[in-house]
């Protein structure tokens, strides 16, 4: 019985720790990063993707300061180099900018960049729709009528 209680205590402690890490606010009040070691995606890519999504969604505001590279690495318990790579990718794509000796900030939204991101997302969703439609033996007319119905519903 004591062994079972110790195992349960250990599991609960670990779950609480993982929960705290996942919601820990870094830098701004809205930067939450969750690293999934089972996803197969590189850690730098998970950081890059999550910050980019928060910028696009507006959760991170223009000119909002991001946590320092070293601070984020320490808080996530990962390598400085991994975090730096994520920030470098974000800067290269115009999502953040760096002021020497001051830190990294969310770049002002580039309307064309956001439009391009949304177009890429739409294309991915369309590909998924086509695959699902094929698995249901739907014709292109069926898909178009479903799309038309959805558009009319939104108006």
Coordinates of C-alpha atoms in Angstrom, one line a residue, residues 6-7 10 18 25 35-36 41 47 49-50 53 55 60 66 82 92 100 102 113 124-125 132:
X6 CA 4.5 6.6 -3.3
X7 CA 4.0 5.8 -7.0
X10 CA 5.4 10.6 -7.8
X18 CA 4.6 19.3 -16.3
X25 CA 4.4 32.6 -18.6
X35 CA 7.6 21.1 -25.5
X36 CA 6.3 17.7 -26.6
X41 CA 9.3 17.6 -34.3
X47 CA 9.2 26.8 -30.1
X49 CA 5.8 27.3 -34.4
X50 CA 4.2 28.2 -31.1
X53 CA 1.1 31.1 -33.9
X55 CA 2.1 36.3 -33.0
X60 CA 1.6 38.5 -28.7
X66 CA 10.0 38.3 -25.7
X82 CA 18.0 25.4 -29.6
X92 CA 14.6 35.6 -40.6
X100 CA 21.3 44.7 -29.6
X102 CA 18.0 45.1 -25.3
X113 CA 3.2 38.1 -44.6
X124 CA -3.3 22.6 -46.3
X125 CA -6.9 22.5 -45.2
X132 CA -11.5 13.2 -46.8

